[in-house]
């Protein structure tokens, strides 16, 4: 469904600009959960923005359903690291905002929004303002906002990065529960290796400057996933391989 | 309306708390007036130099229809000037925020208008436009509009880039981005500018009236002083202060009623 063919991205700047991505090729199947990990500066977010159609590639092609992505599309929705809610709108109006902006809001939109908020444990908060919610709740609203668009591709840019460790684990499981019920591919950028292994079917490990795909790890853990799997050999094996790819010989030399 | 969680000072404690907040300010004002009164009486300061607060008060009472009539004239100038500021500043701010090139072209002009003393400009405008209301409104506008433009531009440009990206991901056009994202985000900044503009509009109206007017509190101050009726001039000054406070409070109230999410983010205004 998503296909990246030898994609490169260079941001203009002094002395020829900054090369963020080089020769990145990747395929994501419909309904697949793919995590992208890598050190900061490896172009993870840029990759996501390319798929979202927010920035054009400098080289190669980004295809969605075999059609080149030339701008933001209705099939994709994005969740950012910060909740980025509208401070003036209540929770319900925040969730329906993209559909209203795209003039795709129908009579059933509000009911669907209420339903989504209920599954995210936000019943009764529909008419609260964002600043009255905790960080975790705000990010749940942001996820509901993306899901209401019924995207076939959900792009998540370190969505739990700003949350505390406990809220983070809770949200991960919730995300898996929500994802399981829908035909939706997820591209999930994170810098947490356990989070990537827990969530994803495949983990794309990227190396920095310029960003390239170092390797793609298949996570063979059965679903539904849970934290009890963290102790399993498969989990540990995957995490070790990812870690080795990211830190390379730096870590092996220390060992 | 929005449901808002009651603060620690909610319910029946709100009024006493508000009074307690205003009490030190009120006390200081009363004390100042008492000292003023005492000094005037003790040193026998003549009334046309510095009238006592009680003399000002009795002058206000004695001349209240006159005072009210002049206050009304000033108030109209203030209102027109204020609304002109709003009507011109907001589109101007949007224009400036829309592109760095436009901003670079317009900002120097704005700074020039701010560098010119309005008192110097007023007589020229009156010659050019005639002795009517228009030059006074223009002077009021010139004094009041600048902070509103600056505040609104700051608000429009302060919109977080993620929010702009969200709009772009939803395929919002430039106009939609401005009206649905940037402008609402700028509301608290706009009201910051409006509060300053409201207070400055009173200043602007008086400046204009000093130069050319046949009515208004500024005119009353000048004519009173020409005849050494200092208590009446002071009464006009007090009326101006009250007008400024009312304008400021009216803007605050509008913000609280129309945009409760905006004003709630600020610390409560000190009681006046």
XYZ file of C-alpha atoms in Angstrom:
527
model
C 0.000 0.000 0.000
C 2.841 2.421 0.847
C 5.911 2.146 -1.313
C 9.060 4.230 -1.002
C 11.440 3.808 -3.925
C 15.017 5.020 -3.366
C 13.696 8.154 -1.686
C 16.101 10.961 -0.909
C 15.440 14.271 0.777
C 17.759 17.235 0.973
C 16.682 20.399 2.722
C 18.054 23.540 1.079
C 20.566 25.485 3.110
C 24.065 26.841 2.999
C 26.767 24.705 1.370
C 24.438 22.474 -0.594
C 21.874 21.950 2.135
C 21.281 19.163 4.622
C 20.771 15.645 3.383
C 18.140 14.099 5.635
C 17.420 10.871 3.762
C 19.299 8.849 1.137
C 18.086 5.917 -0.947
C 15.338 4.843 1.425
C 13.218 1.993 0.094
C 10.358 0.553 2.088
C 7.049 -1.222 1.534
C 4.201 -1.254 3.999
C 1.327 -3.691 3.471
C -2.294 -2.730 4.223
C -3.055 -3.167 7.909
C 0.602 -3.603 8.809
C 2.178 -2.015 11.896
C 5.649 -0.723 11.108
C 7.849 1.040 13.649
C 10.764 3.255 12.689
C 13.593 3.628 15.193
C 16.905 5.380 15.021
C 19.066 7.942 16.739
C 17.947 11.547 16.515
C 18.821 13.186 13.216
C 18.284 10.018 11.180
C 15.348 11.509 9.261
C 12.575 9.475 10.911
C 10.189 12.431 11.057
C 11.104 13.498 7.534
C 10.200 10.019 6.308
C 6.792 10.345 7.910
C 6.240 13.795 6.437
C 7.120 12.477 2.990
C 4.445 9.791 3.295
C 2.000 12.385 4.634
C 2.660 14.531 1.569
C 3.740 17.456 3.740
C 7.159 17.646 2.067
C 8.082 16.483 -1.447
C 10.975 14.041 -1.988
C 14.162 15.344 -3.615
C 14.831 11.979 -5.235
C 12.927 8.748 -5.749
C 9.203 8.226 -5.414
C 6.653 7.917 -2.618
C 3.641 5.868 -3.704
C 0.355 5.325 -1.953
C -1.785 2.659 -3.654
C 0.616 2.918 -6.639
C -0.123 6.640 -7.018
C 2.671 9.159 -6.319
C 1.984 11.244 -3.224
C 1.938 14.885 -4.274
C 0.240 16.457 -1.274
C -1.708 15.564 1.854
C -4.270 12.870 1.112
C -7.513 11.837 2.747
C -6.202 8.284 3.296
C -3.524 9.436 5.713
C -3.828 10.972 9.150
C -1.052 12.134 11.411
C -0.421 12.180 15.156
C 2.348 14.478 16.324
C 4.608 14.297 19.348
C 2.770 17.201 20.973
C -1.023 16.838 21.119
C -1.361 20.075 19.076
C -4.949 20.605 20.089
C -6.753 23.851 19.400
C -6.740 25.683 22.740
C -10.047 27.423 21.997
C -12.060 24.344 21.075
C -13.463 21.729 23.453
C -12.499 18.058 23.124
C -15.372 17.167 20.805
C -14.719 20.076 18.457
C -11.005 19.252 18.457
C -11.715 15.690 17.392
C -14.066 16.761 14.597
C -11.840 19.665 13.482
C -10.059 17.937 10.548
C -13.313 16.640 9.082
C -14.938 20.042 9.463
C -11.897 21.672 7.876
C -12.063 19.238 4.953
C -15.840 19.691 4.735
C -16.262 15.951 5.234
C -18.269 16.253 8.451
C -21.682 14.616 8.181
C -24.606 14.239 10.560
C -23.071 11.083 12.053
C -19.637 12.644 12.622
C -20.371 13.843 16.131
C -21.763 10.489 17.261
C -18.753 8.685 15.844
C -16.494 11.148 17.668
C -18.304 10.470 20.946
C -17.930 6.735 20.339
C -14.194 7.083 19.707
C -13.726 9.236 22.794
C -15.561 6.585 24.807
C -13.184 3.848 23.605
C -10.287 6.097 24.569
C -11.721 6.478 28.069
C -12.687 10.102 27.566
C -16.445 9.883 28.082
C -17.674 12.890 29.993
C -14.778 15.050 28.824
C -16.363 16.022 25.493
C -16.886 19.624 26.525
C -13.670 20.184 28.436
C -10.989 22.465 27.073
C -7.577 20.953 26.275
C -5.850 22.813 29.123
C -8.170 21.066 31.588
C -6.793 17.659 30.559
C -3.581 15.861 31.486
C -0.879 15.289 28.884
C -1.914 11.667 28.363
C -5.556 12.616 27.910
C -4.628 15.339 25.433
C -2.647 12.850 23.358
C -5.626 10.467 23.428
C -7.751 13.278 22.022
C -5.148 13.794 19.288
C -5.262 10.070 18.436
C -9.077 10.133 18.352
C -8.842 13.147 16.042
C -6.684 11.146 13.637
C -8.850 7.998 13.876
C -12.071 9.897 13.162
C -10.748 10.547 9.669
C -10.832 6.744 9.180
C -7.375 6.775 7.633
C -5.992 3.709 5.908
C -2.559 4.904 6.934
C -1.952 6.303 10.407
C 1.307 8.209 10.726
C 2.550 8.650 14.282
C 5.563 10.827 15.008
C 6.790 9.851 18.493
C 3.222 10.113 19.748
C 4.072 9.023 23.280
C 7.412 10.829 23.451
C 6.149 13.588 25.708
C 4.378 11.264 28.163
C 5.656 9.761 31.388
C 6.782 6.122 31.326
C 3.653 4.660 32.936
C 1.183 6.557 30.762
C 3.289 5.540 27.801
C 2.940 1.803 28.461
C -0.777 2.150 29.041
C -1.210 4.107 25.805
C 0.810 1.554 23.808
C -1.578 -1.256 24.726
C -4.560 0.967 24.032
C -3.186 1.804 20.605
C -2.775 -1.896 19.826
C -6.347 -2.584 20.909
C -7.671 0.191 18.666
C -5.476 -0.858 15.739
C -6.561 -4.502 15.958
C -10.162 -3.636 15.172
C -9.426 -1.811 11.906
C -7.796 -2.258 8.550
C -5.230 0.452 9.053
C -1.519 0.522 8.361
C 0.508 2.306 11.023
C 3.880 3.968 10.567
C 5.124 4.616 14.080
C 8.245 6.680 14.716
C 9.809 6.181 18.126
C 13.158 6.275 19.858
C 12.188 3.566 22.324
C 13.370 0.111 21.264
C 11.061 -1.881 23.606
C 8.112 0.199 22.428
C 8.934 -0.563 18.789
C 9.259 -4.304 19.431
C 6.091 -4.454 21.503
C 3.982 -2.677 18.914
C 5.253 -3.490 15.448
C 5.136 -6.322 12.925
C 8.374 -4.997 11.491
C 10.892 -2.523 12.874
C 12.772 -0.321 10.429
C 16.129 0.606 11.944
C 17.641 3.756 10.522
C 21.189 5.078 10.647
C 21.855 8.802 10.817
C 23.468 11.485 8.626
C 22.143 10.957 6.046
C 19.208 8.791 7.105
C 19.310 5.324 5.554
C 17.611 2.045 6.304
C 20.164 0.026 8.253
C 17.972 -3.070 8.428
C 14.397 -4.200 8.840
C 13.667 -6.579 11.732
C 10.657 -8.913 11.646
C 9.068 -9.201 15.077
C 7.701 -12.733 15.288
C 5.739 -12.274 18.494
C 2.140 -13.541 18.455
C -0.758 -11.100 18.837
C -2.420 -9.867 20.963
C 0.742 -8.436 22.466
C 1.309 -7.622 26.103
C 4.094 -6.710 28.481
C 4.428 -10.339 29.631
C 6.097 -10.977 26.251
C 8.928 -8.612 27.127
C 10.719 -11.436 28.940
C 10.484 -13.809 25.986
C 13.542 -14.824 23.965
C 12.029 -13.499 20.729
C 11.488 -10.063 22.300
C 14.984 -9.906 23.754
C 16.523 -11.146 20.534
C 14.756 -8.455 18.473
C 15.658 -5.722 20.951
C 19.314 -6.817 20.982
C 19.552 -6.822 17.193
C 18.016 -3.347 16.952
C 20.339 -2.050 19.623
C 23.345 -3.512 17.835
C 22.262 -1.891 14.576
C 21.820 1.519 16.183
C 24.940 1.617 18.330
C 26.994 -0.540 15.972
C 30.564 -1.236 17.028
C 30.474 1.445 19.721
C 28.597 -0.928 21.999
C 30.434 -4.106 21.001
C 33.740 -2.410 21.695
C 32.568 -1.496 25.184
C 31.474 -5.104 25.802
C -21.483 27.567 28.320
C -18.277 25.920 29.389
C -18.186 23.935 32.546
C -15.305 25.085 34.614
C -13.977 23.486 37.724
C -14.471 25.697 40.736
C -11.203 27.126 41.996
C -10.183 27.056 45.630
C -11.873 30.445 46.116
C -15.129 29.329 44.481
C -18.721 29.657 45.632
C -19.631 31.960 48.486
C -16.052 33.052 49.119
C -15.664 34.733 45.742
C -17.061 38.167 46.643
C -15.150 38.697 49.896
C -12.001 37.490 48.117
C -12.553 40.008 45.312
C -13.136 42.764 47.856
C -10.065 41.731 49.798
C -8.101 41.927 46.540
C -9.353 45.438 45.806
C -9.091 46.706 49.383
C -5.366 47.659 49.438
C -5.725 49.624 46.198
C -8.846 51.387 47.426
C -7.227 52.171 50.748
C -4.165 53.638 49.038
C -6.351 55.913 46.881
C -8.323 57.128 49.913
C -5.112 57.724 51.835
C -3.651 59.702 48.925
C -6.751 61.911 48.783
C -6.624 62.483 52.543
C -2.964 63.532 52.415
C -3.712 65.750 49.430
C -6.613 67.386 51.275
C -4.527 67.857 54.419
C -1.533 69.334 52.584
C -3.730 71.819 50.684
C -5.435 72.989 53.862
C -2.333 72.963 56.036
C -0.208 75.050 53.681
C -3.108 77.120 52.431
C -2.452 76.303 48.791
C -4.656 78.471 46.612
C -7.396 76.729 44.743
C -6.351 77.736 41.215
C -2.911 76.199 41.837
C -3.997 72.935 43.415
C -7.599 72.421 44.482
C -8.436 70.044 47.319
C -10.159 66.752 46.447
C -13.279 68.027 48.196
C -13.277 71.150 45.997
C -12.898 68.977 42.910
C -15.752 66.822 44.116
C -18.066 69.775 44.745
C -17.099 71.285 41.365
C -18.035 67.983 39.710
C -21.389 67.950 41.464
C -22.128 71.586 40.691
C -21.251 71.276 36.998
C -22.339 67.706 36.324
C -24.593 68.400 33.289
C -21.744 70.323 31.651
C -19.256 67.614 32.587
C -21.491 64.880 31.263
C -22.096 66.732 28.012
C -18.363 67.173 27.359
C -17.650 63.605 28.465
C -20.185 62.360 25.937
C -18.443 64.283 23.134
C -15.071 62.815 24.113
C -16.571 59.369 24.492
C -17.872 59.446 20.905
C -14.431 60.410 19.600
C -12.858 57.655 21.705
C -15.321 55.066 20.420
C -14.959 56.022 16.757
C -11.184 56.152 17.062
C -11.135 52.810 18.838
C -13.356 51.113 16.293
C -11.334 52.625 13.458
C -8.217 51.145 15.090
C -9.844 47.719 15.251
C -11.187 47.897 11.697
C -7.815 48.895 10.263
C -5.400 47.080 12.579
C -6.781 43.564 12.222
C -6.667 43.346 8.400
C -3.335 45.193 8.444
C -1.922 42.675 10.927
C -3.138 39.777 8.765
C -1.462 41.364 5.753
C 1.803 41.814 7.647
C 1.706 38.255 8.989
C 0.961 36.824 5.551
C 4.453 37.315 4.119
C 7.874 38.570 5.204
C 8.031 40.825 2.117
C 4.793 42.621 2.989
C 5.941 42.864 6.575
C 9.261 44.394 5.512
C 7.386 46.940 3.380
C 4.759 47.976 5.927
C 6.592 47.862 9.248
C 8.897 50.852 8.566
C 5.840 52.928 7.632
C 4.160 51.952 10.877
C 7.233 52.857 12.876
C 7.331 56.256 11.152
C 3.704 56.948 12.105
C 4.625 56.065 15.679
C 7.698 58.311 15.697
C 5.686 61.398 14.710
C 4.326 63.195 17.769
C 0.575 63.166 17.356
C 0.312 66.585 19.005
C 2.357 67.949 16.116
C 0.219 66.204 13.557
C -3.138 67.285 14.959
C -3.116 70.966 13.846
C -1.997 69.951 10.342
C -4.814 67.442 10.074
C -7.337 69.972 11.274
C -6.285 72.463 8.612
C -6.367 69.737 5.969
C -9.621 68.078 6.939
C -11.563 70.926 8.479
C -12.792 71.578 11.987
C -15.015 68.560 12.297
C -14.949 65.196 14.011
C -12.805 63.464 11.375
C -9.337 64.837 12.282
C -9.990 64.043 15.965
C -10.938 60.465 15.093
C -7.811 60.136 12.952
C -5.571 61.411 15.744
C -7.258 59.019 18.198
C -6.746 56.198 15.729
C -3.072 57.098 15.200
C -2.420 57.037 18.935
C -4.317 53.807 19.578
C -3.786 51.448 16.661
C -0.086 50.568 16.883
C -0.087 48.210 19.889
C -3.089 46.458 18.393
C -1.240 45.781 15.130
C 1.889 44.637 16.930
C -0.067 42.393 19.296
C -2.126 40.812 16.533
C 0.919 40.175 14.331
C 2.714 38.583 17.273
C -0.298 36.334 17.871
C -0.631 35.325 14.245
C 3.046 34.438 14.061
C 3.076 32.658 17.430
C 0.870 29.835 16.162
C 2.797 26.587 16.844
C 4.209 25.065 13.632
C 2.576 21.720 14.489
C -0.837 23.371 14.376
C -0.016 24.797 10.956
C 1.162 21.361 9.856
C -2.091 19.845 11.111
C -3.953 22.313 8.927
C -1.777 21.450 5.948
C -2.308 17.720 6.562
C -6.043 18.471 6.411
C -5.480 20.214 3.087
C -6.406 23.637 4.450
C -5.779 26.550 2.088
C -4.011 29.729 3.157
C -7.297 31.484 3.876
C -8.608 28.560 5.920
C -5.322 28.381 7.782
C -5.590 32.080 8.626
C -9.249 32.093 9.644
C -9.552 28.694 11.321
C -6.136 28.323 12.952
C -4.000 31.461 13.083
C -6.684 33.996 13.925
C -8.310 32.039 16.773
C -4.862 31.338 18.143
C -4.103 35.070 18.099
C -7.232 36.004 20.118
C -5.476 36.367 23.502
C -2.802 38.529 21.830
C -5.466 40.598 20.049
C -7.183 41.293 23.346
C -3.883 42.270 24.913
C -3.565 44.849 22.139
C -7.211 45.898 22.460
C -6.780 46.681 26.154
C -3.824 48.958 25.456
C -5.641 50.515 22.481
C -8.730 51.211 24.613
C -6.685 53.137 27.142
C -4.678 54.953 24.462
C -7.837 55.947 22.564
C -8.773 58.167 25.520
C -5.323 59.765 25.406
C -5.620 60.277 21.649
C -9.042 61.906 21.883
C -7.823 64.401 24.492
C -4.719 65.248 22.465
C -6.969 65.984 19.486
C -9.327 68.085 21.592
C -6.478 70.192 22.947
C -5.628 71.254 19.440
C -8.980 71.815 17.848
C -12.386 71.205 19.342
C -15.429 73.060 20.620
C -16.543 70.253 22.914
C -15.079 67.391 24.885
C -13.200 66.985 28.148
C -9.904 68.088 26.582
C -11.602 71.289 25.454
C -13.175 71.689 28.912
C -9.776 71.377 30.599
C -8.297 74.081 28.344
C -11.178 76.526 28.713
C -11.395 75.957 32.472
C -7.718 76.625 32.915
C -7.958 79.753 30.797
C -10.285 81.112 33.486
C -8.349 79.533 36.386
C -11.270 77.229 37.153
C -8.832 74.556 38.240
C -11.325 72.393 40.218
C -13.431 71.947 37.075
C -10.332 71.019 35.048
C -9.463 68.422 37.664
C -13.027 67.132 37.545
C -12.582 66.636 33.783
C -9.329 64.751 34.443
C -11.132 62.456 36.877
C -13.853 61.894 34.281
C -11.163 60.935 31.752
C -9.623 58.474 34.175
C -13.012 56.881 34.756
C -13.577 56.689 31.001
C -10.224 54.959 30.502
C -10.969 52.430 33.211
C -14.431 51.732 31.790
C -13.011 51.216 28.291
C -10.416 48.796 29.631
C -12.971 46.900 31.679
C -15.395 46.742 28.737
C -12.709 45.058 26.627
C -11.874 42.633 29.457
C -15.547 41.806 29.925
C -16.019 41.195 26.199
C -13.070 38.836 26.240
C -14.393 36.937 29.240
C -17.876 36.614 27.733
C -16.949 35.757 24.145
C -13.656 33.917 24.619
C -13.613 32.391 28.098
C -10.750 30.080 27.089
C -8.609 33.134 26.312
C -9.040 35.201 29.458
C -8.957 32.178 31.747
C -5.335 31.602 30.821
C -4.310 34.936 32.310
C -3.960 35.906 35.918
C -7.053 37.756 37.158
C -6.957 41.508 36.619
C -6.315 43.545 39.747
C -9.513 44.988 41.190
C -10.020 48.636 40.385
